[in-house]
Short mmCIF file of C-alpha atoms in Angstrom, two decimals:
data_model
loop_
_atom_site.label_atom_id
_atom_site.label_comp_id
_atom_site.label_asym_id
_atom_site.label_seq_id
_atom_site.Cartn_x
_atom_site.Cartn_y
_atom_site.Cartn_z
CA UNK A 1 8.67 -4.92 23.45
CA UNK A 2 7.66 -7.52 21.17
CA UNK A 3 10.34 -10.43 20.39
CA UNK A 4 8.95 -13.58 19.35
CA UNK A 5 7.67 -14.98 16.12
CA UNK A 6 4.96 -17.93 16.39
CA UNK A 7 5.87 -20.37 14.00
CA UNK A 8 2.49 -22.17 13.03
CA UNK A 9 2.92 -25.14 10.52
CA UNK A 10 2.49 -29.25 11.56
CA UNK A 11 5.64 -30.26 9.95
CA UNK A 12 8.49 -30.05 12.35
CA UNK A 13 10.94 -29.48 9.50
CA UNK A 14 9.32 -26.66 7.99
CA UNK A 15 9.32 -25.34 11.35
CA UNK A 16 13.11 -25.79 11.76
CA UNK A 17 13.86 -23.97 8.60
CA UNK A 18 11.68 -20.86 9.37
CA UNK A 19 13.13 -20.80 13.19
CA UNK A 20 16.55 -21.38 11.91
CA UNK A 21 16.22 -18.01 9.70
CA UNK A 22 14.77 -15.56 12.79
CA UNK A 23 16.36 -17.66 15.59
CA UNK A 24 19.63 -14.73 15.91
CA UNK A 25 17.25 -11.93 15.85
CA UNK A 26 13.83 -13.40 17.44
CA UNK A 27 12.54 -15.50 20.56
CA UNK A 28 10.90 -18.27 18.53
CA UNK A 29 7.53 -20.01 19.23
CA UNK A 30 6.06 -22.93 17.83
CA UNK A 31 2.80 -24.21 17.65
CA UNK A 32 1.47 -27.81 15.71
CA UNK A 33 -1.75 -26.05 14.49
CA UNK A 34 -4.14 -23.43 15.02
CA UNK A 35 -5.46 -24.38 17.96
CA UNK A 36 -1.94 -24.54 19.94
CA UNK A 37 -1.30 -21.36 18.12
CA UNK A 38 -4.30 -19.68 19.26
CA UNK A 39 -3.82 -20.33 22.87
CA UNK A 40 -0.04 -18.84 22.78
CA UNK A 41 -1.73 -15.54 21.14
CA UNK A 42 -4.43 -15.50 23.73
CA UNK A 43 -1.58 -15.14 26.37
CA UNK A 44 1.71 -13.71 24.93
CA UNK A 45 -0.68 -11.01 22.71
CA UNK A 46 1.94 -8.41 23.23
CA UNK A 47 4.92 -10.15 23.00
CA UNK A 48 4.47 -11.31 19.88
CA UNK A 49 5.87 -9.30 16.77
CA UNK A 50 5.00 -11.74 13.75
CA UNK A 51 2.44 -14.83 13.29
CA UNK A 52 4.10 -17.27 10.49
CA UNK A 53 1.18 -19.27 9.41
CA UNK A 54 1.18 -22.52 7.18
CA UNK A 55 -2.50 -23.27 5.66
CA UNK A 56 -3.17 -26.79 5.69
CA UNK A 57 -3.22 -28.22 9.20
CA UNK A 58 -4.41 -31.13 11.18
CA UNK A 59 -7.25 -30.27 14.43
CA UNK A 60 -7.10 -26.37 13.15
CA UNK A 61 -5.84 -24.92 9.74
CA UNK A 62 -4.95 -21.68 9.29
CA UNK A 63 -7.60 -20.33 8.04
CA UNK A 64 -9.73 -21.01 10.56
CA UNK A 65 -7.24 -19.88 13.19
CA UNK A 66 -7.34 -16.22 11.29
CA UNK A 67 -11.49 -16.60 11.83
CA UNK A 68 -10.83 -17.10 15.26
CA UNK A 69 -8.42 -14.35 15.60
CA UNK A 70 -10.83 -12.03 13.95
CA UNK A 71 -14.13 -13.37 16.13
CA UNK A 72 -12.00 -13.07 19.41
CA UNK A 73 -10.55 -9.75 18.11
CA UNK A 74 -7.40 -11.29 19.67
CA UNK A 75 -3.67 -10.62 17.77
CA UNK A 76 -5.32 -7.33 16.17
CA UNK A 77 -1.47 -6.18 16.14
CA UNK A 78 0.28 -8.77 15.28
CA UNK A 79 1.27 -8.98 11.46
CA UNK A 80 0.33 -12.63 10.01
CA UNK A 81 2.08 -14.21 6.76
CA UNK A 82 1.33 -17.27 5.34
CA UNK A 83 3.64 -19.72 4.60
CA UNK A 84 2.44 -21.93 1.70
CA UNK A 85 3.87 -24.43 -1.06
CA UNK A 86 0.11 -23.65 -2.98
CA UNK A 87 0.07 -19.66 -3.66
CA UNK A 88 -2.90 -20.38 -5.76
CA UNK A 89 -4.94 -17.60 -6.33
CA UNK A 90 -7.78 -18.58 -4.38
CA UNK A 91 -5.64 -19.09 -1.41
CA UNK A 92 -4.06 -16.15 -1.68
CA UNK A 93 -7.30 -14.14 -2.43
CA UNK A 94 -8.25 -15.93 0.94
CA UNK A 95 -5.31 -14.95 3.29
CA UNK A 96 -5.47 -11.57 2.19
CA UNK A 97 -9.11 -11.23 2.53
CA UNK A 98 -8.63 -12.33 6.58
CA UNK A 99 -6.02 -9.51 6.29
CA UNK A 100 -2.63 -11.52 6.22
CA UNK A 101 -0.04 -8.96 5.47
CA UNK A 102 1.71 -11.02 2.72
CA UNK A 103 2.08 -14.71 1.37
CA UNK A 104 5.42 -16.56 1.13
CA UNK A 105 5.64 -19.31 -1.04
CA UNK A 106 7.43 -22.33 -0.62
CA UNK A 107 10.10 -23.11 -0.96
CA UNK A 108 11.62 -19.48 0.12
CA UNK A 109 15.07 -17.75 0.39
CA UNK A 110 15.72 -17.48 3.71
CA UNK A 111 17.81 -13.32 2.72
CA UNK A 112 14.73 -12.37 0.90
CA UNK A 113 11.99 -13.76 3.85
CA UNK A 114 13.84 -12.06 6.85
CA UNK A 115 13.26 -8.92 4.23
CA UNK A 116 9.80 -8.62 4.32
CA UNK A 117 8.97 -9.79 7.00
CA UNK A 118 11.15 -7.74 9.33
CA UNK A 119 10.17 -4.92 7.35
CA UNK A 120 6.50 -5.45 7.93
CA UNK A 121 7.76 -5.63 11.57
CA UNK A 122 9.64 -2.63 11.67
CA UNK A 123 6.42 -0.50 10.32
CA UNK A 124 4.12 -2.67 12.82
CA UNK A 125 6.47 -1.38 15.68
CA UNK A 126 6.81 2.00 14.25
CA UNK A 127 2.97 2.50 14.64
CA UNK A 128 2.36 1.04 17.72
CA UNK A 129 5.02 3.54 19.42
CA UNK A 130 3.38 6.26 17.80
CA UNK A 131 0.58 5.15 18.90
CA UNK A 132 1.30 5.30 22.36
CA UNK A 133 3.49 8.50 21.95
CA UNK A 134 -0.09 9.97 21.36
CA UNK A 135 -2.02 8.44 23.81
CA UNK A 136 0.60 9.29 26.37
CA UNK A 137 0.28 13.39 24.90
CA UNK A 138 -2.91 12.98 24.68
CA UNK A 139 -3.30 12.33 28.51
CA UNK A 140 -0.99 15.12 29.50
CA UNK A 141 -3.25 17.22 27.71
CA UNK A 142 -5.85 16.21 29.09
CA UNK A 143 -4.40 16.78 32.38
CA UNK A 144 -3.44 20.08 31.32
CA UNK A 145 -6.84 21.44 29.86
CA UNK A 146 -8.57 20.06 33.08
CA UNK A 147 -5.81 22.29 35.05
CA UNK A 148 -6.47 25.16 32.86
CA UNK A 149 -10.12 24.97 33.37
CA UNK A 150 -9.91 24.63 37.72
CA UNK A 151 -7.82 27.42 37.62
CA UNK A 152 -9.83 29.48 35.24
CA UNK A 153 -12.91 28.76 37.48
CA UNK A 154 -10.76 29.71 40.59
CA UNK A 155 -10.06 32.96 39.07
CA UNK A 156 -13.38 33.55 38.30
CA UNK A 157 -14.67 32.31 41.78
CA UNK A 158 -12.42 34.92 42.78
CA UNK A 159 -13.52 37.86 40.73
CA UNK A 160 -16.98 37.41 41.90
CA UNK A 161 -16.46 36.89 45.62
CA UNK A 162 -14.61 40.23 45.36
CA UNK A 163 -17.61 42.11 44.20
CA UNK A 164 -19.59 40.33 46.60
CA UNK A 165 -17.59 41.21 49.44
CA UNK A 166 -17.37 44.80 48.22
CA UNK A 167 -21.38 45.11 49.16
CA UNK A 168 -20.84 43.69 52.21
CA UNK A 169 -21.59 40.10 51.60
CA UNK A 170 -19.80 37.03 52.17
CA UNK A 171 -19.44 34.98 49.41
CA UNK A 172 -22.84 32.67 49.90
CA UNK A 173 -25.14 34.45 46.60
CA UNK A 174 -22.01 33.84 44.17
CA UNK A 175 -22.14 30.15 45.51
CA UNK A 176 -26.04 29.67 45.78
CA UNK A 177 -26.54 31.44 42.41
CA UNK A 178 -24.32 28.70 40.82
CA UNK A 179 -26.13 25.98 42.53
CA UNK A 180 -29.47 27.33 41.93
CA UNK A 181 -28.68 27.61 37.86
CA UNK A 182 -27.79 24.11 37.90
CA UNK A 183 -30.90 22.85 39.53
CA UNK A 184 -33.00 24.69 37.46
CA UNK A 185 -31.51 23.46 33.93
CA UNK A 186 -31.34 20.10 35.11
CA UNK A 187 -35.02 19.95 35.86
CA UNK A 188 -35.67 21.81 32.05
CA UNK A 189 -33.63 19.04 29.98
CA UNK A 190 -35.80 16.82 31.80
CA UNK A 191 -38.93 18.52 31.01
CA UNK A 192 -36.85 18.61 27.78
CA UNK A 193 -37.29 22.49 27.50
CA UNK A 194 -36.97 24.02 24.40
CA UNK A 195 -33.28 25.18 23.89
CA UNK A 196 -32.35 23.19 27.09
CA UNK A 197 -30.74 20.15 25.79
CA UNK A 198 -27.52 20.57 27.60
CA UNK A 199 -24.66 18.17 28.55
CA UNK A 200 -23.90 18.07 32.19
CA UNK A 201 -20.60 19.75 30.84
CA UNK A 202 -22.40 23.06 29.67
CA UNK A 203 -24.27 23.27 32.36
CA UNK A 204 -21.67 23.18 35.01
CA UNK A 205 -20.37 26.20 32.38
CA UNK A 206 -23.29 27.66 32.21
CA UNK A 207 -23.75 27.79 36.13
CA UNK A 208 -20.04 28.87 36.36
CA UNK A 209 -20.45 31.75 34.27
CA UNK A 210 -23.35 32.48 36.58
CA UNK A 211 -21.39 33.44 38.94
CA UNK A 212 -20.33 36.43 37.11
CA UNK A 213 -23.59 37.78 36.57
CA UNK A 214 -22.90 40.97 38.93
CA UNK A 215 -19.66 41.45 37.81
CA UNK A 216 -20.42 45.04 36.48
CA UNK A 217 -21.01 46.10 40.24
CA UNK A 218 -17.15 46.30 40.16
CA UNK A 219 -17.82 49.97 38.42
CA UNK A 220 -20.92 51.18 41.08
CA UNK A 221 -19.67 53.40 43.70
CA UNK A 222 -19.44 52.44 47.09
CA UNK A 223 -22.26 54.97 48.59
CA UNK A 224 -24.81 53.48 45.60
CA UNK A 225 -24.00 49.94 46.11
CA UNK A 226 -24.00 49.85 49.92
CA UNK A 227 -27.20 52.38 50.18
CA UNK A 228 -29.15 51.19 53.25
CA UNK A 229 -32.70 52.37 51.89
CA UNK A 230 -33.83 53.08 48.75
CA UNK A 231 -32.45 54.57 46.00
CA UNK A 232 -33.33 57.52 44.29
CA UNK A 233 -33.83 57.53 40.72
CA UNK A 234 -30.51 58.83 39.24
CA UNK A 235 -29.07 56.44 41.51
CA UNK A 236 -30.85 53.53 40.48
CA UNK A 237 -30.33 54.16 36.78
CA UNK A 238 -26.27 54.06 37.68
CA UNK A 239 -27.26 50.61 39.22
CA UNK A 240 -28.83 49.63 36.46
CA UNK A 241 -25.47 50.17 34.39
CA UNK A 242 -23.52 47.23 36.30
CA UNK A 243 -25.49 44.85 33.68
CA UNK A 244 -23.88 46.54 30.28
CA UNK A 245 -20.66 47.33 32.31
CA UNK A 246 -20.16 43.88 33.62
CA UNK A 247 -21.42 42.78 29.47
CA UNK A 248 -18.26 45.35 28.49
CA UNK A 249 -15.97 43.99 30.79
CA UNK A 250 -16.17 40.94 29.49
CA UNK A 251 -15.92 41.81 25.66
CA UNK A 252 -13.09 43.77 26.69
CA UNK A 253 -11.23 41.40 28.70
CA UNK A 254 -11.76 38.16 26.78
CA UNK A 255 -11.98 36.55 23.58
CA UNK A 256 -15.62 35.76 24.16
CA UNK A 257 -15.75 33.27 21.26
CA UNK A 258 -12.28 31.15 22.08
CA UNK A 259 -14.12 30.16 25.23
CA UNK A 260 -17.67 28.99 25.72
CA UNK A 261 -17.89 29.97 29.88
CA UNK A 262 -17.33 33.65 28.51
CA UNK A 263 -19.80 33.58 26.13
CA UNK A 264 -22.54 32.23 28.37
CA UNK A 265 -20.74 34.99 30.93
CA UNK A 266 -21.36 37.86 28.61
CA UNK A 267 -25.34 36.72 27.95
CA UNK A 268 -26.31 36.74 31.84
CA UNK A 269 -23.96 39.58 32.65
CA UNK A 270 -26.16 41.33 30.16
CA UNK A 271 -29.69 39.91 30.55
CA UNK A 272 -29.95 38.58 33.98
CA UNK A 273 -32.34 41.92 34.73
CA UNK A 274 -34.93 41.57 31.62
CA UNK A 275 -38.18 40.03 32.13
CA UNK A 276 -40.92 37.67 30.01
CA UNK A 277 -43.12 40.98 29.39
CA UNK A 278 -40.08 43.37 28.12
CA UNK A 279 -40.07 45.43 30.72
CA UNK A 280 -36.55 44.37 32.34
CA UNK A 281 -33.12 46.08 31.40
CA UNK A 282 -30.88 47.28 29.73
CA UNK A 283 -32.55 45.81 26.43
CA UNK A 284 -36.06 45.03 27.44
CA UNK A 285 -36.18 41.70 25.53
CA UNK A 286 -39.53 40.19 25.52
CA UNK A 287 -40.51 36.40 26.27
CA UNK A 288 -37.96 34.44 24.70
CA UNK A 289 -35.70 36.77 23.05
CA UNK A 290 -33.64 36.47 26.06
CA UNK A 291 -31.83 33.04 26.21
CA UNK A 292 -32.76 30.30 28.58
CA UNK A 293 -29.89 30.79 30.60
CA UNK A 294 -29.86 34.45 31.22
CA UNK A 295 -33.83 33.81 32.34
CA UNK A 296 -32.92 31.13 34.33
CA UNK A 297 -29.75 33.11 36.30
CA UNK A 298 -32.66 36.02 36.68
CA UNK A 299 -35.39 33.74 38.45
CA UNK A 300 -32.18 32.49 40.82
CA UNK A 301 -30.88 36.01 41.09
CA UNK A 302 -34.02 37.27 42.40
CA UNK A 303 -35.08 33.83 44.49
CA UNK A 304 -31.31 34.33 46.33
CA UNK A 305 -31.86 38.07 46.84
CA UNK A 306 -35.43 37.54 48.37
CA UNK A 307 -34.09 34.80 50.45
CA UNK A 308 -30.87 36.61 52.15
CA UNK A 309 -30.61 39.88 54.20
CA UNK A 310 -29.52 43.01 52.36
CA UNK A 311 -28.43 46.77 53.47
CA UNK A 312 -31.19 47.52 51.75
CA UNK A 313 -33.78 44.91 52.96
CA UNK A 314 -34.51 42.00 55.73
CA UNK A 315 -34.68 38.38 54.62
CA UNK A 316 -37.87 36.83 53.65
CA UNK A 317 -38.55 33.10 54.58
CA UNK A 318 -37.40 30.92 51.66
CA UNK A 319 -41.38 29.84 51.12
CA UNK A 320 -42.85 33.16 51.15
CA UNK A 321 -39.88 34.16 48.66
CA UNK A 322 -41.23 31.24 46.29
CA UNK A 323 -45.00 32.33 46.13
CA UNK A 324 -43.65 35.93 45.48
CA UNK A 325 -42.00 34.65 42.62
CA UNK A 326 -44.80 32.75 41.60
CA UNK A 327 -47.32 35.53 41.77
CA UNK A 328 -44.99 37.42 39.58
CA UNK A 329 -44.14 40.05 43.14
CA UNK A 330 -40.91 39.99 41.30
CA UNK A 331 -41.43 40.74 37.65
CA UNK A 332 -42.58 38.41 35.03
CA UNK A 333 -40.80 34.96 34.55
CA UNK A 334 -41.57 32.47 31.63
CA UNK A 335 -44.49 30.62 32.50
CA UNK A 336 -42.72 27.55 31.77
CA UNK A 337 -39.71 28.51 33.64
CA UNK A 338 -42.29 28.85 36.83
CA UNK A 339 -43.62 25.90 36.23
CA UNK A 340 -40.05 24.22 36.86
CA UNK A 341 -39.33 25.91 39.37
CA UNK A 342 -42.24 24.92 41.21
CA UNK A 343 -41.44 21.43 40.45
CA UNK A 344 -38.52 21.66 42.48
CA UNK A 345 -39.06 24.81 45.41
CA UNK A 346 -39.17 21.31 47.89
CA UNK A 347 -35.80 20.43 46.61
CA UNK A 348 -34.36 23.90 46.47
CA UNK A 349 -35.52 25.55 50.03
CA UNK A 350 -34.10 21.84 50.92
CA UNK A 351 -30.45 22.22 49.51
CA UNK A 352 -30.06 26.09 48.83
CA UNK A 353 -28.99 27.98 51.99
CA UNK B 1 30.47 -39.30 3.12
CA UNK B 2 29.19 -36.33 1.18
CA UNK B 3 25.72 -35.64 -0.38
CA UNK B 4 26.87 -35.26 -3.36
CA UNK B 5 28.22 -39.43 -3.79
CA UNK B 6 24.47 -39.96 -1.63
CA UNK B 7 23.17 -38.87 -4.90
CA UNK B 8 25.15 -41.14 -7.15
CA UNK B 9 23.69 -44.12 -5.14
CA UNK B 10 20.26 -43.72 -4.97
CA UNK B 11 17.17 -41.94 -6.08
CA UNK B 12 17.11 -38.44 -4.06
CA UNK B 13 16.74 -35.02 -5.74
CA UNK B 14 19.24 -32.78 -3.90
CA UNK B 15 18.88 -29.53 -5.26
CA UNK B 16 15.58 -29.56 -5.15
CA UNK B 17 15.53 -30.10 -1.33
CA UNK B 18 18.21 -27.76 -0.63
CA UNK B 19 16.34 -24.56 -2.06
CA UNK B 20 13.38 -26.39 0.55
CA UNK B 21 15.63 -26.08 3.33
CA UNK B 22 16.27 -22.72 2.05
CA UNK B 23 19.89 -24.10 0.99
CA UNK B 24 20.26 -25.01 4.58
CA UNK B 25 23.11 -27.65 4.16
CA UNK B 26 23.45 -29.23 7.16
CA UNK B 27 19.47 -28.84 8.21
CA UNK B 28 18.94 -31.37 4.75
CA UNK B 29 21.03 -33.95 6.34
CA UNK B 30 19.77 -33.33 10.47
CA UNK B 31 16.60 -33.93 9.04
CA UNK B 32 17.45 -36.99 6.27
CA UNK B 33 19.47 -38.34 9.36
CA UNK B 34 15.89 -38.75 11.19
CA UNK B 35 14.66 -40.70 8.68
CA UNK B 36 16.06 -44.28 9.53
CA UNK B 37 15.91 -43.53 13.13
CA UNK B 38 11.81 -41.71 13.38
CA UNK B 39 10.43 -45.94 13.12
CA UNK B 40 7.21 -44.98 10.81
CA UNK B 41 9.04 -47.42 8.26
CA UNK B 42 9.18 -50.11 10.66
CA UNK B 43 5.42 -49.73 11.91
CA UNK B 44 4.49 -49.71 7.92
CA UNK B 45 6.67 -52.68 7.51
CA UNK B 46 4.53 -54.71 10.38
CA UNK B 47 1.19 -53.34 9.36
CA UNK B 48 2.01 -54.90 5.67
CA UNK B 49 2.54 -58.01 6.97
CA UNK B 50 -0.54 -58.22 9.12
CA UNK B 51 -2.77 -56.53 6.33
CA UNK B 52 -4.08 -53.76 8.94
CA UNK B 53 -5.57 -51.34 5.85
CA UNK B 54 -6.08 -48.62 7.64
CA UNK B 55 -2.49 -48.44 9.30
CA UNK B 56 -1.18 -49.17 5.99
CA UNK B 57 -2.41 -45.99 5.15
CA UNK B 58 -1.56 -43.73 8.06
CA UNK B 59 2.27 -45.13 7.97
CA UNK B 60 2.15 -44.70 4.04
CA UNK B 61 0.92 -41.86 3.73
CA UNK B 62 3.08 -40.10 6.71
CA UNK B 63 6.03 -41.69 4.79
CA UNK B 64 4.97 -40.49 2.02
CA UNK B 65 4.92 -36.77 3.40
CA UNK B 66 8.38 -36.88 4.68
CA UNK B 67 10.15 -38.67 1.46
CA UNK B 68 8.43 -35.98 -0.28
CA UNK B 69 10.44 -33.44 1.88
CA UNK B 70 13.23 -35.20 1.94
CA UNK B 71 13.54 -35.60 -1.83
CA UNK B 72 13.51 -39.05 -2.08
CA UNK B 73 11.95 -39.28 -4.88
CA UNK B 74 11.90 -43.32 -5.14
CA UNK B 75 10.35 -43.28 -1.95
CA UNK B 76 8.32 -41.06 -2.25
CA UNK B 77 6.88 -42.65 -5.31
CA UNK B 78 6.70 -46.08 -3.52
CA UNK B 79 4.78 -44.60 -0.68
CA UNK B 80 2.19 -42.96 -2.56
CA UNK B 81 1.84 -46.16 -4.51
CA UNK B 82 0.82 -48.23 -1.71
CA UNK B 83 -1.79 -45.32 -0.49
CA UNK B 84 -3.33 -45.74 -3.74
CA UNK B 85 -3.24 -49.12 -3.52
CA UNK B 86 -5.47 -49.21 -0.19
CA UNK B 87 -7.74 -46.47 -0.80
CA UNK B 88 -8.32 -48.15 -4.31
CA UNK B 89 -8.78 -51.53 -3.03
CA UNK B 90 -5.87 -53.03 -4.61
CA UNK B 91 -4.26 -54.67 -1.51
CA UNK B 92 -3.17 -57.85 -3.63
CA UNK B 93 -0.37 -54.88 -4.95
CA UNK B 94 0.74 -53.72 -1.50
CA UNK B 95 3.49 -56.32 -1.24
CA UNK B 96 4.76 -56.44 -3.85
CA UNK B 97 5.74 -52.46 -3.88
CA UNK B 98 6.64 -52.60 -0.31
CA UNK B 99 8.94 -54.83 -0.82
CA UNK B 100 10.72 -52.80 -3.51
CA UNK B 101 10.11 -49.64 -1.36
CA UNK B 102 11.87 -51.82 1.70
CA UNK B 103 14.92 -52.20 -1.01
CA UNK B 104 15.48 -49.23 -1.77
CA UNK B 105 15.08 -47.91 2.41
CA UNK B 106 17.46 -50.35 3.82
CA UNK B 107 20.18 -48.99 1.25
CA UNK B 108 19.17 -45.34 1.50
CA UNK B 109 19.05 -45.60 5.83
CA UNK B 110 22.28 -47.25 5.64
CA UNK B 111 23.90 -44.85 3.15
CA UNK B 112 22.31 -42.05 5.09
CA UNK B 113 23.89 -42.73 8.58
CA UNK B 114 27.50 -42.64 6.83
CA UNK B 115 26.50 -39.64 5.83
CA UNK B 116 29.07 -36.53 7.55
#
């Protein structure tokens, strides 16, 4: 709470006169000239509800203590009015140019002073608890929308790990797929990609809504999804459908444009089964009709699948999974893309389980 | 003894300094009360009769400064004389103003103390 007025002026009377008018309401300092004045801002800043300044002063006028005030940006808050017998109009152009809020001239009525200058006050005080009324709601939002979003990702987490565990699986290719996304978009903003220019922020989305990719799967049956062997045609063409169904889902369930992890969710849901030469699925987009991200989920997809044991097929060793990739084994990748990947198979066969 | 007989007996512009002390009655005559007692007279006084110019000036023209507030306007006039006077290199004038300025001080600090 701020209480005190600094009374600035060198004459002890005129110092008596302004103290004696704020004395019932105020904790009054006093300071001989600018300099003393400056040092009791520098430490009772927010105690300190009104600066009464006189002009002409011995060792610092008041002028220069309002340059000061401005260099240091010290007493930002703190409403100044001078206090002069000489309300010329340079002077006054002056004090209102440092941004004093208004000039009292000598000599003053002490009913009409208290006026303005608890009024300026009041408004000063006003503010500054607004001020921190938002601040304060502006962290509990904060704190809120960060809530919001662990809980959204927990739910999604969720979602996918029970798709996963309905073929069988336990949770790791949700996880790795989400690690491997980041990875790879990190290394293509450095490379500065085109289209790759994310914040860290979108791609942590981006990699969360990764996660979802196989969310679809949801509407396979059991004796397609956990076929050990091959599948026959008809039954890989209702395989194929867990891309546009998990794509549906989505549109169904959400309101894709209110937030930007569904979005990105819908996109690889959709496209994390085309390939660079158009012959992937369900659209068979070419080259780089398909967004970065959905082409980067793909490469992971298909690294991860290689990598792990599935009903259908043994694991391959993580560095014989790579050079398939690379020779295009697995379908056709943006050449670029490859060439990222490459950059960083050391680091991914490192940290990728 | 009131202000108002202070002002029949010598030179001092009371309304003028009331609306200065913001009509602060009894701050006026606090502060006119420090007048005899503050010594800047008395170290003027002694720097006249050794000649030291330059205190001349600093005691003058501090006198000055509080006469002014003070409304005494005799004073006040006195004082700003004999700053003048030194920074115009007319010393051979100093005494004689001072010692009408002293006149007129010795009745006004003695007046003042009686003062309620």
């Amino acid at each position: 709470m701020r209480n005190i007025i600094l009374i600035v002026d060198d004459i002890e009377m005129n110092r008596a006169i302004l103290s004696s008018v704020f004395e019932d309401t105020y904790q009054i300092l006093e300071a001989e000239n600018g300099q003393e004045a400056l040092e009791l801002i520098r430490t009772r800043e927010k105690e300190i509800a009104a600066i009464l300044l006189d002009v002409v002063m011995p060792v610092m006028d008041g002028f220069e203590l309002l340059r000061c005030m401005k260099a240091e940006d010290t007493g930002r808050e703190i409403p100044v009015f001078l206090i002069t017998a000489d309300a010329s109009e340079k002077n006054m152009r002056e004090g209102f140019e440092y941004g004093v809020k208004d000039i009292i001239q000598k000599p003053f009525i002490p009913y009409f002073v208290r006026q303005r200058i608890n009024s300026v006050i009041e408004l000063y005080m006003t503010q500054e608890q607004l001020r921190e009324t938002v601040e304060h709601q502006a962290a509990v939002i904060e704190a809120k929308v960060e809530e919001v979003s662990k809980v959204s990702r927990s739910v999604i987490e969720i979602l996918a790990l029970a798709i996963e565990f309905r073929s069988g699986e336990t949770g790791l290719h949700v996880q790795n797929i989400h690690d491997l996304t980041k990875i790879l978009l990190r290394r293509l903003r450095e490379k500065k990609f085109p289209d790759c220019s994310f914040s860290d922020e979108q791609i942590e989305l981006i990699a969360t809504a990764s996660m979802l990719h196989d969310v679809g799967k949801i509407a396979v049956p059991d004796n397609i999804l956990n076929k050990p062997g091959k599948l026959t045609k008809d039954e890989f063409q209702i395989m194929k459908q867990h891309s546009l169904t998990g794509a549906e889902m989505l549109e169904k369930m959400t309101d894709i444009q209110a937030n930007p992890v569904f979005s990105y969710a819908y996109d690889i849901c959709r496209h994390h089964h085309e390939r660079w030469d158009g012959t992937g699925y369900p659209d068979g987009l070419k080259g780089n009709e398909n967004s970065i991200c959905a082409q980067v989920v793909a490469l992971a997809d298909v690294y991860d699948a290689l990598t792990h044991k599935r009903c259908y097929k043994p694991a391959i060793e993580k560095a014989k999974a790579a050079e398939m990739i690379v020779n295009g084994e697995c379908g056709v990748f943006n050449p670029l893309l490859i060439e990222a990947f490459l950059d960083i198979r050391e680091q991914i066969i490192m940290e990728v389980e | 003894m009131k202000l108002e007989e202070l002002k029949e007996k010598i030179d001092i512009d009371v309304e003028g300094s009331l609306s200065r002390f913001a009509g602060m009655e009894k701050m006026y005559i606090k502060f006119l009360k420090k007048l005899p007692e503050d010594g800047n007279y008395e170290k003027l006084k002694e720097a006249v009769e050794k000649k030291e110019t330059d205190n001349i000036e600093v005691y003058a023209h501090t006198l000055k400064g509080i006469c002014g507030n003070l409304g005494l306007t005799y004073l006040y006039e006195k004082s700003t004389q004999i700053v003048a006077a030194v920074r115009e290199d007319r010393a051979q004038e100093i005494p004689g103003l001072m010692n009408e300025l002293s006149e007129e001080m010795e009745k006004a600090a003695e007046l003042i103390r009686k003062l309620d």
